[in-house]
Coordinates of C-alpha atoms and ligand atoms in Angstrom, one line a residue:
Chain A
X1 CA 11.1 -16.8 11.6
X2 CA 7.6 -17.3 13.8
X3 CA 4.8 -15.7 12.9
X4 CA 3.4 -13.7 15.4
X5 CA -0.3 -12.9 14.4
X6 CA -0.6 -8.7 14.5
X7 CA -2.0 -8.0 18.1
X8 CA -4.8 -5.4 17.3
X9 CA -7.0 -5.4 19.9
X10 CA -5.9 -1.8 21.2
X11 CA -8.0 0.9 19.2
X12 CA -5.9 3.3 17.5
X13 CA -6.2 7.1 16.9
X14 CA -4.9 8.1 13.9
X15 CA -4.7 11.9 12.9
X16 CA -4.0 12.8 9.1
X17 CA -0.5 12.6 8.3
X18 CA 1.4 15.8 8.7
X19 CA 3.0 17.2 5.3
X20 CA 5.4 18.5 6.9
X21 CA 7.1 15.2 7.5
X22 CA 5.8 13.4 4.0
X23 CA 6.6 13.6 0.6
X24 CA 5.4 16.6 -1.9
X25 CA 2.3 15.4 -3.6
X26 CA 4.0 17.5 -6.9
X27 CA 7.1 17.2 -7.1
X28 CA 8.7 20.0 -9.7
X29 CA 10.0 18.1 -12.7
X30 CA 8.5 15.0 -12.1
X31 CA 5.4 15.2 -14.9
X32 CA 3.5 12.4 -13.4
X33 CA 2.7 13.7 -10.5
X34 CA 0.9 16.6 -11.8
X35 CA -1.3 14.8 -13.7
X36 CA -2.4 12.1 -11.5
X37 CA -3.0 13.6 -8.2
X38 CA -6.2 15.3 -7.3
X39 CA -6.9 19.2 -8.0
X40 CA -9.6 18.7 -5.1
X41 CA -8.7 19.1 -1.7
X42 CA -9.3 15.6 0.2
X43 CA -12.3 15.2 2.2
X44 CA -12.2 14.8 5.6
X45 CA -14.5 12.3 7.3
X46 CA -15.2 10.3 10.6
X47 CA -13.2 7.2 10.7
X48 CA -15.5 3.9 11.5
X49 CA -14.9 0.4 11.8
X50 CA -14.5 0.2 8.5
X51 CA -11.3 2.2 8.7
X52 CA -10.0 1.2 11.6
X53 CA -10.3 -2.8 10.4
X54 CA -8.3 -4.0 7.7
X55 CA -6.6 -7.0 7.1
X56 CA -4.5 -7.6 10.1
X57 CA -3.6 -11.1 9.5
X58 CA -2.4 -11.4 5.4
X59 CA -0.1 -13.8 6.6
X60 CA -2.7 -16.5 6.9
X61 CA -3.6 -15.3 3.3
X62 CA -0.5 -14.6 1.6
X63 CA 2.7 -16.9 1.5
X64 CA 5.7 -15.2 3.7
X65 CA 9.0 -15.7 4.5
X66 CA 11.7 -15.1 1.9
X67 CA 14.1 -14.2 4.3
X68 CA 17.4 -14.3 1.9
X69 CA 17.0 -13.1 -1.3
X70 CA 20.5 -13.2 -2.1
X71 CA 20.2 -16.9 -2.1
X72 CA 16.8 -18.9 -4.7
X73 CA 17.3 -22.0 -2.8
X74 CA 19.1 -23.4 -0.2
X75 CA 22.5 -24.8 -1.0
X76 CA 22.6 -23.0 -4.4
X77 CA 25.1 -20.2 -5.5
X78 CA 24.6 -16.4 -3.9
X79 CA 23.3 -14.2 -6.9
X80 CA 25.0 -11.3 -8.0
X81 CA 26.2 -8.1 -6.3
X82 CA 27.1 -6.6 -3.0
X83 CA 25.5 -8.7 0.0
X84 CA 23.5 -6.6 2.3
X85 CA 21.4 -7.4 5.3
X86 CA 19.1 -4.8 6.7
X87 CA 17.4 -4.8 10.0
X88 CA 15.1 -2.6 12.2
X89 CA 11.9 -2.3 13.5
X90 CA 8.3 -1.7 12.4
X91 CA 6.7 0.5 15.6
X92 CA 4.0 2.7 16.2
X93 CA 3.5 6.8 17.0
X94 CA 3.8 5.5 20.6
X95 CA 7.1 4.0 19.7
X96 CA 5.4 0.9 20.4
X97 CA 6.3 -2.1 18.3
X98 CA 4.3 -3.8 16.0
X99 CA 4.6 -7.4 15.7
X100 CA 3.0 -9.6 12.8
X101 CA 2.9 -6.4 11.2
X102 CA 3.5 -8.0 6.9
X103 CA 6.3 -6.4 5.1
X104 CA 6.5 -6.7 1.3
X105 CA 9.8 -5.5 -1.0
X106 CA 11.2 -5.5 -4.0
X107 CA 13.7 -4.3 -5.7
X108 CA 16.3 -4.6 -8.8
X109 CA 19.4 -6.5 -9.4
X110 CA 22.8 -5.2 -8.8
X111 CA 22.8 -4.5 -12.1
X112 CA 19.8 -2.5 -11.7
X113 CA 17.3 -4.6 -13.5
X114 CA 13.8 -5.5 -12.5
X115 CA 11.9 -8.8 -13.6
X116 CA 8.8 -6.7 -15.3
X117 CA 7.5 -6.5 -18.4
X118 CA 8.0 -2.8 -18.4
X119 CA 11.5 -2.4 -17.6
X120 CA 13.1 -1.8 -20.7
X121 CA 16.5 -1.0 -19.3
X122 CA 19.5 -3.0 -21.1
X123 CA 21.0 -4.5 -18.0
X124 CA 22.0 -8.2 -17.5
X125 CA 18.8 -10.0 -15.7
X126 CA 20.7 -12.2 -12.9
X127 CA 17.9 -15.5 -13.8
X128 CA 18.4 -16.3 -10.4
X129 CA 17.3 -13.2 -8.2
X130 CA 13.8 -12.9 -8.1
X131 CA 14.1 -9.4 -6.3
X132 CA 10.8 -9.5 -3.7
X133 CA 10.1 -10.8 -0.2
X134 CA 7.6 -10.9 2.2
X135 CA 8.2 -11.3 5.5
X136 CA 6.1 -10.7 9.2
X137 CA 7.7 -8.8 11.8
X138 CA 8.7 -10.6 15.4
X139 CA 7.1 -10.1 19.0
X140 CA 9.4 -6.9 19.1
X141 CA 7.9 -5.6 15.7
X142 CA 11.9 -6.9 14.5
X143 CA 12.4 -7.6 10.8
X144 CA 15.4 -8.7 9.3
X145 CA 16.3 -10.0 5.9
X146 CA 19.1 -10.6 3.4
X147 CA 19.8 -9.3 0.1
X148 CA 22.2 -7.4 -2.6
X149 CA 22.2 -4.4 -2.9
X150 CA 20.4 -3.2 -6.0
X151 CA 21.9 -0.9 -8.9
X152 CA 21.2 2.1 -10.2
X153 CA 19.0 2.5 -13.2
X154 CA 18.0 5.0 -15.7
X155 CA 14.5 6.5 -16.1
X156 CA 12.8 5.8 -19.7
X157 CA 10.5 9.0 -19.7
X158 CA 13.4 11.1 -18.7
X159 CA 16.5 12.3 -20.8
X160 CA 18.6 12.3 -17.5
X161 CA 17.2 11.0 -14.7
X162 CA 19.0 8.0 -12.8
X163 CA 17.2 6.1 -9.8
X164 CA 20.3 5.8 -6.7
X165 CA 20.2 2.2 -5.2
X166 CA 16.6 1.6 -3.5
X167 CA 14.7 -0.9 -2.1
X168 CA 10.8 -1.0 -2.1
X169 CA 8.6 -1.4 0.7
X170 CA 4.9 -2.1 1.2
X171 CA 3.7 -2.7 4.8
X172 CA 0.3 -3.7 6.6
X173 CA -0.1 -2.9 10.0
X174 CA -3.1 -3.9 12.0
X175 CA -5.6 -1.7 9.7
X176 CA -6.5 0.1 6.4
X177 CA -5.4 3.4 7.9
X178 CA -2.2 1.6 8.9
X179 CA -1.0 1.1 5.4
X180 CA 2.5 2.2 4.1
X181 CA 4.2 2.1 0.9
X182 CA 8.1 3.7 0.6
X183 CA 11.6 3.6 -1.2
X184 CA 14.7 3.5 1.3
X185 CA 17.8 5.0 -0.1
X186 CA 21.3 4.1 1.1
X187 CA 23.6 6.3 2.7
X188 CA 26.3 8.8 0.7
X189 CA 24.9 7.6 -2.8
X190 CA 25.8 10.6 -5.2
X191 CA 22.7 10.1 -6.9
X192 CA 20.5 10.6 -4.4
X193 CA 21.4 14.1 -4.7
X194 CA 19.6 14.7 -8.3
X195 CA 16.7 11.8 -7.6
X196 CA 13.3 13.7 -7.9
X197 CA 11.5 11.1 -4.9
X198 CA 14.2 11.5 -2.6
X199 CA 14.0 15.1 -2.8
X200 CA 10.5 15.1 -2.9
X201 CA 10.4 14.6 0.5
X202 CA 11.1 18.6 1.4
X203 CA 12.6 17.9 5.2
X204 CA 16.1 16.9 5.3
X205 CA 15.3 15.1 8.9
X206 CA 12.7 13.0 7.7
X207 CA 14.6 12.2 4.3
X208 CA 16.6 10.5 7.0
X209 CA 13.8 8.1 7.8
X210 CA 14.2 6.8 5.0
X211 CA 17.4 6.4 4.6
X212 CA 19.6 3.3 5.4
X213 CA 21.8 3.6 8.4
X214 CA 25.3 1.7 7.7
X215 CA 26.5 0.1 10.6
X216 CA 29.5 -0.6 12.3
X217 CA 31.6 -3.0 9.6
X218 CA 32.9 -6.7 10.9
X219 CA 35.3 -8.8 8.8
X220 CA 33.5 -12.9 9.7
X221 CA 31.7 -15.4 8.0
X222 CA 28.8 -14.3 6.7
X223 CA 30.4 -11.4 5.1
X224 CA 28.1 -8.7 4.5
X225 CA 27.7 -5.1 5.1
X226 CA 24.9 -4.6 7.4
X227 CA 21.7 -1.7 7.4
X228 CA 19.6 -0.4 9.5
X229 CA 16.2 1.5 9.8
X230 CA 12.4 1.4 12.1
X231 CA 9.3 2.1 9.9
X232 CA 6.6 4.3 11.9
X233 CA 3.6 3.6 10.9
X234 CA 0.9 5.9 11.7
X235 CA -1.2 5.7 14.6
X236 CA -1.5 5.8 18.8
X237 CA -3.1 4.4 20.9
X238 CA -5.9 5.7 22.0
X239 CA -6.3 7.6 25.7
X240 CA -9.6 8.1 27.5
X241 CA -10.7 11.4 26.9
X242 CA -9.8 13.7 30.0
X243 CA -12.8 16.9 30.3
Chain B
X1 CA 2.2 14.0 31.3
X2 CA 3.9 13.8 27.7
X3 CA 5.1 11.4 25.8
X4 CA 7.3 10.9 23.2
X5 CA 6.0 10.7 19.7
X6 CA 7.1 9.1 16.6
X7 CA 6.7 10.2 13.7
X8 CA 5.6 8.5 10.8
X9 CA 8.0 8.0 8.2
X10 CA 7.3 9.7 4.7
X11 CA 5.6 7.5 2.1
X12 CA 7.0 6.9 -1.5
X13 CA 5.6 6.1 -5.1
X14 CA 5.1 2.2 -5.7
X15 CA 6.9 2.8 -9.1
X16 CA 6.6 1.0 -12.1
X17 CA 8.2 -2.1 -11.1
X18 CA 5.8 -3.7 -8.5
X19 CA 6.5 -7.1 -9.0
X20 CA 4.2 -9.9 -10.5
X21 CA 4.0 -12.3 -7.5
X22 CA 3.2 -9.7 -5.4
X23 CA -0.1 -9.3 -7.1
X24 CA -0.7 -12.3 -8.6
X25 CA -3.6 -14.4 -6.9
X26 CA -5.2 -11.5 -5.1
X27 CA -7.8 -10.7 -7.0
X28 CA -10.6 -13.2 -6.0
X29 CA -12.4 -12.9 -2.5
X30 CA -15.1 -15.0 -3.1
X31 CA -13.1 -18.2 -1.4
X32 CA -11.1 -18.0 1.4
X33 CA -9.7 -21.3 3.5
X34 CA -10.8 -23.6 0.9
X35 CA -14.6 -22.0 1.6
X36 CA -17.0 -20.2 -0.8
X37 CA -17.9 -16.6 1.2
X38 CA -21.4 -16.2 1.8
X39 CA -23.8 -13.5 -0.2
X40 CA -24.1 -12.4 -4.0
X41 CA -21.3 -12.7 -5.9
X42 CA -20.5 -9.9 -8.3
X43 CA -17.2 -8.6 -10.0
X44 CA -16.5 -5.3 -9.6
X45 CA -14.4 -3.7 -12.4
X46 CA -13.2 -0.1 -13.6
X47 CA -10.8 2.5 -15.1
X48 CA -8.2 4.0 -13.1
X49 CA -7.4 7.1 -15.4
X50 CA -5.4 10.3 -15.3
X51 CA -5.5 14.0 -16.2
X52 CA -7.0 14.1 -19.8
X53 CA -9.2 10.8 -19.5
X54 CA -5.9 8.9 -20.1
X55 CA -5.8 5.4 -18.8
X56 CA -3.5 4.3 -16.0
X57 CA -2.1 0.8 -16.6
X58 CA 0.3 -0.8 -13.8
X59 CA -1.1 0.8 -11.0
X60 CA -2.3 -1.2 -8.1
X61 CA -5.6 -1.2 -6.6
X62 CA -6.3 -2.7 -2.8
X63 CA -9.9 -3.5 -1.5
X64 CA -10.9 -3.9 2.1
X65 CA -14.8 -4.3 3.0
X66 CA -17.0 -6.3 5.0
X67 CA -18.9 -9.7 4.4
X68 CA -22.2 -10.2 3.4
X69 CA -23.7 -9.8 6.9
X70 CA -21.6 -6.9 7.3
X71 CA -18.8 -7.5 9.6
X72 CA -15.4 -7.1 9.2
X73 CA -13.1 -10.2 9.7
X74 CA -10.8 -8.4 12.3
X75 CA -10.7 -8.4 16.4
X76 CA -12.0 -4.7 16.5
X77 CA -15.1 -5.9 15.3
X78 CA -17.8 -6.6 18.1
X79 CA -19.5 -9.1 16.0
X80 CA -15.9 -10.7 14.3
X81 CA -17.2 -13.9 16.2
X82 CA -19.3 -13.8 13.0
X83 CA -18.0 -13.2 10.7
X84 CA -18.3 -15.3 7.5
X85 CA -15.4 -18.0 7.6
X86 CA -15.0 -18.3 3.9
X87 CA -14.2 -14.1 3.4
X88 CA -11.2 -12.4 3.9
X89 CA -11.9 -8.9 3.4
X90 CA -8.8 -7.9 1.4
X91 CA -7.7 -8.0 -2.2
X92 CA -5.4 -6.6 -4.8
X93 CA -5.4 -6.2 -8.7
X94 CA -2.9 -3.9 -11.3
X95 CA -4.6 -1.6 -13.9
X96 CA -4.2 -3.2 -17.9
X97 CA -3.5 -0.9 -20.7
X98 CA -6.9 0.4 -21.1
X99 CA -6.3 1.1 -17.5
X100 CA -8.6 -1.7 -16.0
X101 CA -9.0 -3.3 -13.0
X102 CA -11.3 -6.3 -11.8
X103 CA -12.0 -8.3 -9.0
X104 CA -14.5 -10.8 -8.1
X105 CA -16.2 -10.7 -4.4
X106 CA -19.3 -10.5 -2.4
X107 CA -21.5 -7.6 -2.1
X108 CA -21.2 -6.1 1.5
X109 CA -23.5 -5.9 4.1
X110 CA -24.1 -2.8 6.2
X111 CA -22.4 -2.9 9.3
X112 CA -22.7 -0.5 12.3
X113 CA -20.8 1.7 15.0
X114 CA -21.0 1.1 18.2
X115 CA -23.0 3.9 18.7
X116 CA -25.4 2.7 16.4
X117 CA -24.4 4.8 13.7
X118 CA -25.0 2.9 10.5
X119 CA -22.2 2.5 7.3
X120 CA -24.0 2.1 3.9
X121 CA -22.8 -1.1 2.4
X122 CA -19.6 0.1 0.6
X123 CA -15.8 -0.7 -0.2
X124 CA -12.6 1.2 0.8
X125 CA -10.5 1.6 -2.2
X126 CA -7.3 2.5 -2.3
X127 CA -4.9 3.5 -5.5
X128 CA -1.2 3.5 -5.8
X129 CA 0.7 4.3 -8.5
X130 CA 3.6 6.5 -10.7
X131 CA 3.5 9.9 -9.7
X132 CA 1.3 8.6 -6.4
X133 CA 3.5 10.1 -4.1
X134 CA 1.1 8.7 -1.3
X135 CA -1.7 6.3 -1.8
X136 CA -4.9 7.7 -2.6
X137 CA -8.0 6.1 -0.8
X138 CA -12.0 6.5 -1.7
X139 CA -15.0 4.5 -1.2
X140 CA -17.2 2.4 -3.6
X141 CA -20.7 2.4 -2.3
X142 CA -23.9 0.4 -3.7
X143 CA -27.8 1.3 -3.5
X144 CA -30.2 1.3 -6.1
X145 CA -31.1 4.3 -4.6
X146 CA -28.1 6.3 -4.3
X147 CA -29.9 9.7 -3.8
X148 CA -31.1 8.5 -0.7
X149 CA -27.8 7.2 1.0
X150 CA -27.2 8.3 4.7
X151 CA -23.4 7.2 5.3
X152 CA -21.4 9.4 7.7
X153 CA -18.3 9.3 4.9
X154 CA -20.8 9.8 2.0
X155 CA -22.5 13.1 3.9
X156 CA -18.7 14.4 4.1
X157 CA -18.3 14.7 0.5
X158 CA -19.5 17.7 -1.5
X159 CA -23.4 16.5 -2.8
X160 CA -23.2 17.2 -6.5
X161 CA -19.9 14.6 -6.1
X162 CA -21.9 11.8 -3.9
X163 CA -22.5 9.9 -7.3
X164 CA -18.9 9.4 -8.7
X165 CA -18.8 7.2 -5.1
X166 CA -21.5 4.8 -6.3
X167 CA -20.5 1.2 -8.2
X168 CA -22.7 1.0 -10.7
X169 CA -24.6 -2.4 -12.3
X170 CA -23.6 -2.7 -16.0
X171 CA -26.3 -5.0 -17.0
X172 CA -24.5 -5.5 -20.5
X173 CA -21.5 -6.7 -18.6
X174 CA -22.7 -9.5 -16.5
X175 CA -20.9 -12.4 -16.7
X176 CA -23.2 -15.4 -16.5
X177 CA -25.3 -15.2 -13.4
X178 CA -22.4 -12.9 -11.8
X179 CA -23.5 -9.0 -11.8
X180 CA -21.1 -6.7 -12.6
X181 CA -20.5 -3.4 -11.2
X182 CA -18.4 -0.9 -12.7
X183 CA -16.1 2.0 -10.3
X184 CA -14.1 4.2 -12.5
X185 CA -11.5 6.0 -10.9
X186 CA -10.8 9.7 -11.9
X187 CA -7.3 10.8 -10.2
X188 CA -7.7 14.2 -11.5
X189 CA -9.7 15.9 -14.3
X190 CA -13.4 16.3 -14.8
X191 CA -15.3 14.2 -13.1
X192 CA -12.7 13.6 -10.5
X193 CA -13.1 11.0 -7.7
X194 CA -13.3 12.5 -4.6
X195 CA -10.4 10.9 -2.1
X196 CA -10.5 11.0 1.9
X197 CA -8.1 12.7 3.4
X198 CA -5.2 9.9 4.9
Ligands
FE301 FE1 12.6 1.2 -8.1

């Protein structure tokens, strides 16, 4: 795919997320949160260039484009599991798109298995999926890549805790305010009923922004079920002030 | 007139599983384009902990600051014409078992608004992590003089905090000719961090 370098010359406001629309900072049940989020209340304070800089252009500093993950190489056999390719777009407050905005994800096997030294779950590793990409959004802020979809898998700290199917994202827009970090859940899994992230996020409506949205099936070569879902990233642009 | 707004979708936990090549390779902004950045070198290191003075290990910290002459390598910068071509601003390091971070980069220059408004040299920091729900960002600042730092973010947060904010030079743990400074990060308990609100 070309890389389009982030277009950040427009300033951008950006007003504290609402926590209406985000996830509980506490979630009841979930023990870590309690211990590892502050007891202070955040400071507010003016935003300079500092903040409203940040490293627009990673692509120049980070290698992108895994594109398929579903296939290591070219030519070689499709890994494991349920092909999936997910689409949508990375856009703005304004609805305006972002282009060269950097998205990062990972995620686990169909068999729900991650490639870490801290997953301890006993689940076949697939050697041949790697489970991350990184990719750079298109002039119309358009992303797009292939992959399976991942498995469920069970919590260690927990004694009943399952994680439904998820894929992780981590996305730079064109500054450090404009930084995001998610899980997207698919659609109808029965776990996502009893997952403590998913439900942290209090407001049915925007638990659907970050939900997968199945689209219309098609029988054809390639054969795969196909998602979709935008990312809004904080921020608009800025208006002349009107006295 | 109105328009229609978006709203931003909700942020999630990074999770234990952030993968290895995803950080791998980002914790060095001393070179950037096959060029050494300009200014003093120093590593800058610390404890993310928890609650209860426990350490934090696999969570990710993210840097962004300015070069040596203080300017920020992005096309919102008046003076990015200038900035220094072997810097790139940005970098990225996970927490050991003892909690640990450490990166090696320039100190930062002071830079300024605009409206002439000056920024203390400093360093946005930002934590993510398990039980993170959504990221947590704070400053690093340096002086030798910390008591008599005027930084618009630093007069925002409550004085008898000000000096959790400060990197401090551990002499003992230079490394070579390198000085080290040490940021501790306190996500909640005594001596908590103070984080800007996002
Ligand atoms: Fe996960």
């Amino acid at each position: 795919m070309a890389s389009h370098p982030a277009k950040s010359t427009a300033p951008l406001e950006y007003a504290p997320y609402d926590d209406a629309t985000q996830s509980l900072r506490q979630i009841p049940r979930y023990p870590r949160s309690f211990t590892r989020n502050p007891s202070q209340p955040l400071i507010r304070r003016p935003l300079t260039l500092s903040e409203r800089t940040g490293p627009a252009d990673l692509a120049r500093r980070l290698p992108v484009d895994r594109m398929d993950l579903s296939r290591p190489d070219a030519g070689t056999a499709r890994v494991a599991g349920q092909l999936i390719h997910v689409a949508g777009r990375v856009l703005d407050e304004d609805g305006a798109p972002l282009a060269g905005a950097m998205i990062e994800l990972w995620q686990a096997n169909a068999s729900g298995k991650y490639i870490h030294e801290m997953d301890r779950h006993e689940a076949p590793v697939d050697p041949n999926f790697t489970g991350w990409g990184r990719l750079v959004t298109g002039a119309e802020g358009e992303y797009e890549f292939i992959t399976i979809k991942p498995g469920a898998y069970p919590v260690g700290e927990s004694d009943w805790w399952w994680r439904p199917p998820h894929i992780h994202f981590s996305i730079f827009g064109v500054s450090w305010m404009q930084r995001y970090v998610t899980q997207m859940f698919f659609p109808g899994e029965a776990l996502n009923e009893t997952d403590l992230l998913y439900n942290g996020v209090p407001d049915p409506e925007a638990r659907q922004r970050i939900t997968f949205q199945l689209q219309p099936t098609k029988v054809g070569i390639p054969n795969l079920l196909r998602y979709r879902q935008d990312f809004v990233m904080r921020g608009k642009r800025a208006t002349p002030a009107v006295d | 007139m109105s328009q229609r707004t978006w709203v931003p979708s909700p942020y999630g936990t990074i999770g234990p599983f952030f993968l290895k090549p995803l950080v791998d390779g980002c914790d060095d902004l001393t070179q950037w384009n096959g060029k050494k950045a300009r200014g003093q070198q120093i590593v800058l290191t610390g404890r993310v902990v928890e609650e209860g003075n426990a350490p934090v290990l696999n969570s990710i910290v993210e840097l962004w600051q300015a070069d040596a002459g203080g300017v920020f390598p992005h096309p919102l910068d008046p003076r990015a014409a200038e900035a220094d071509p072997g810097f790139f601003g940005w970098g990225r390091a996970r927490t050991d078992r003892e909690g640990r971070f450490q990166f090696r980069t320039i100190l930062p220059g002071g830079s300024r608004e605009e409206n002439g408004v000056a920024r203390c040299p400093h360093i946005n920091v930002m934590v993510l992590a398990i039980g993170v729900t959504r990221r947590l960002v704070t400053t690093a600042f340096f002086s030798d003089t910390p008591e008599s730092v005027d930084d618009p973010a630093l007069n925002c947060v409550p004085a008898n905090a000000r000096s959790r904010l400060f990197a401090v030079r551990d002499a003992a743990l230079d490394s070579g000719a390198t000085p080290v400074y040490r940021f501790d990060i306190v996500l909640r308990g005594d001596h908590e961090t103070p984080f800007f609100l996002d």
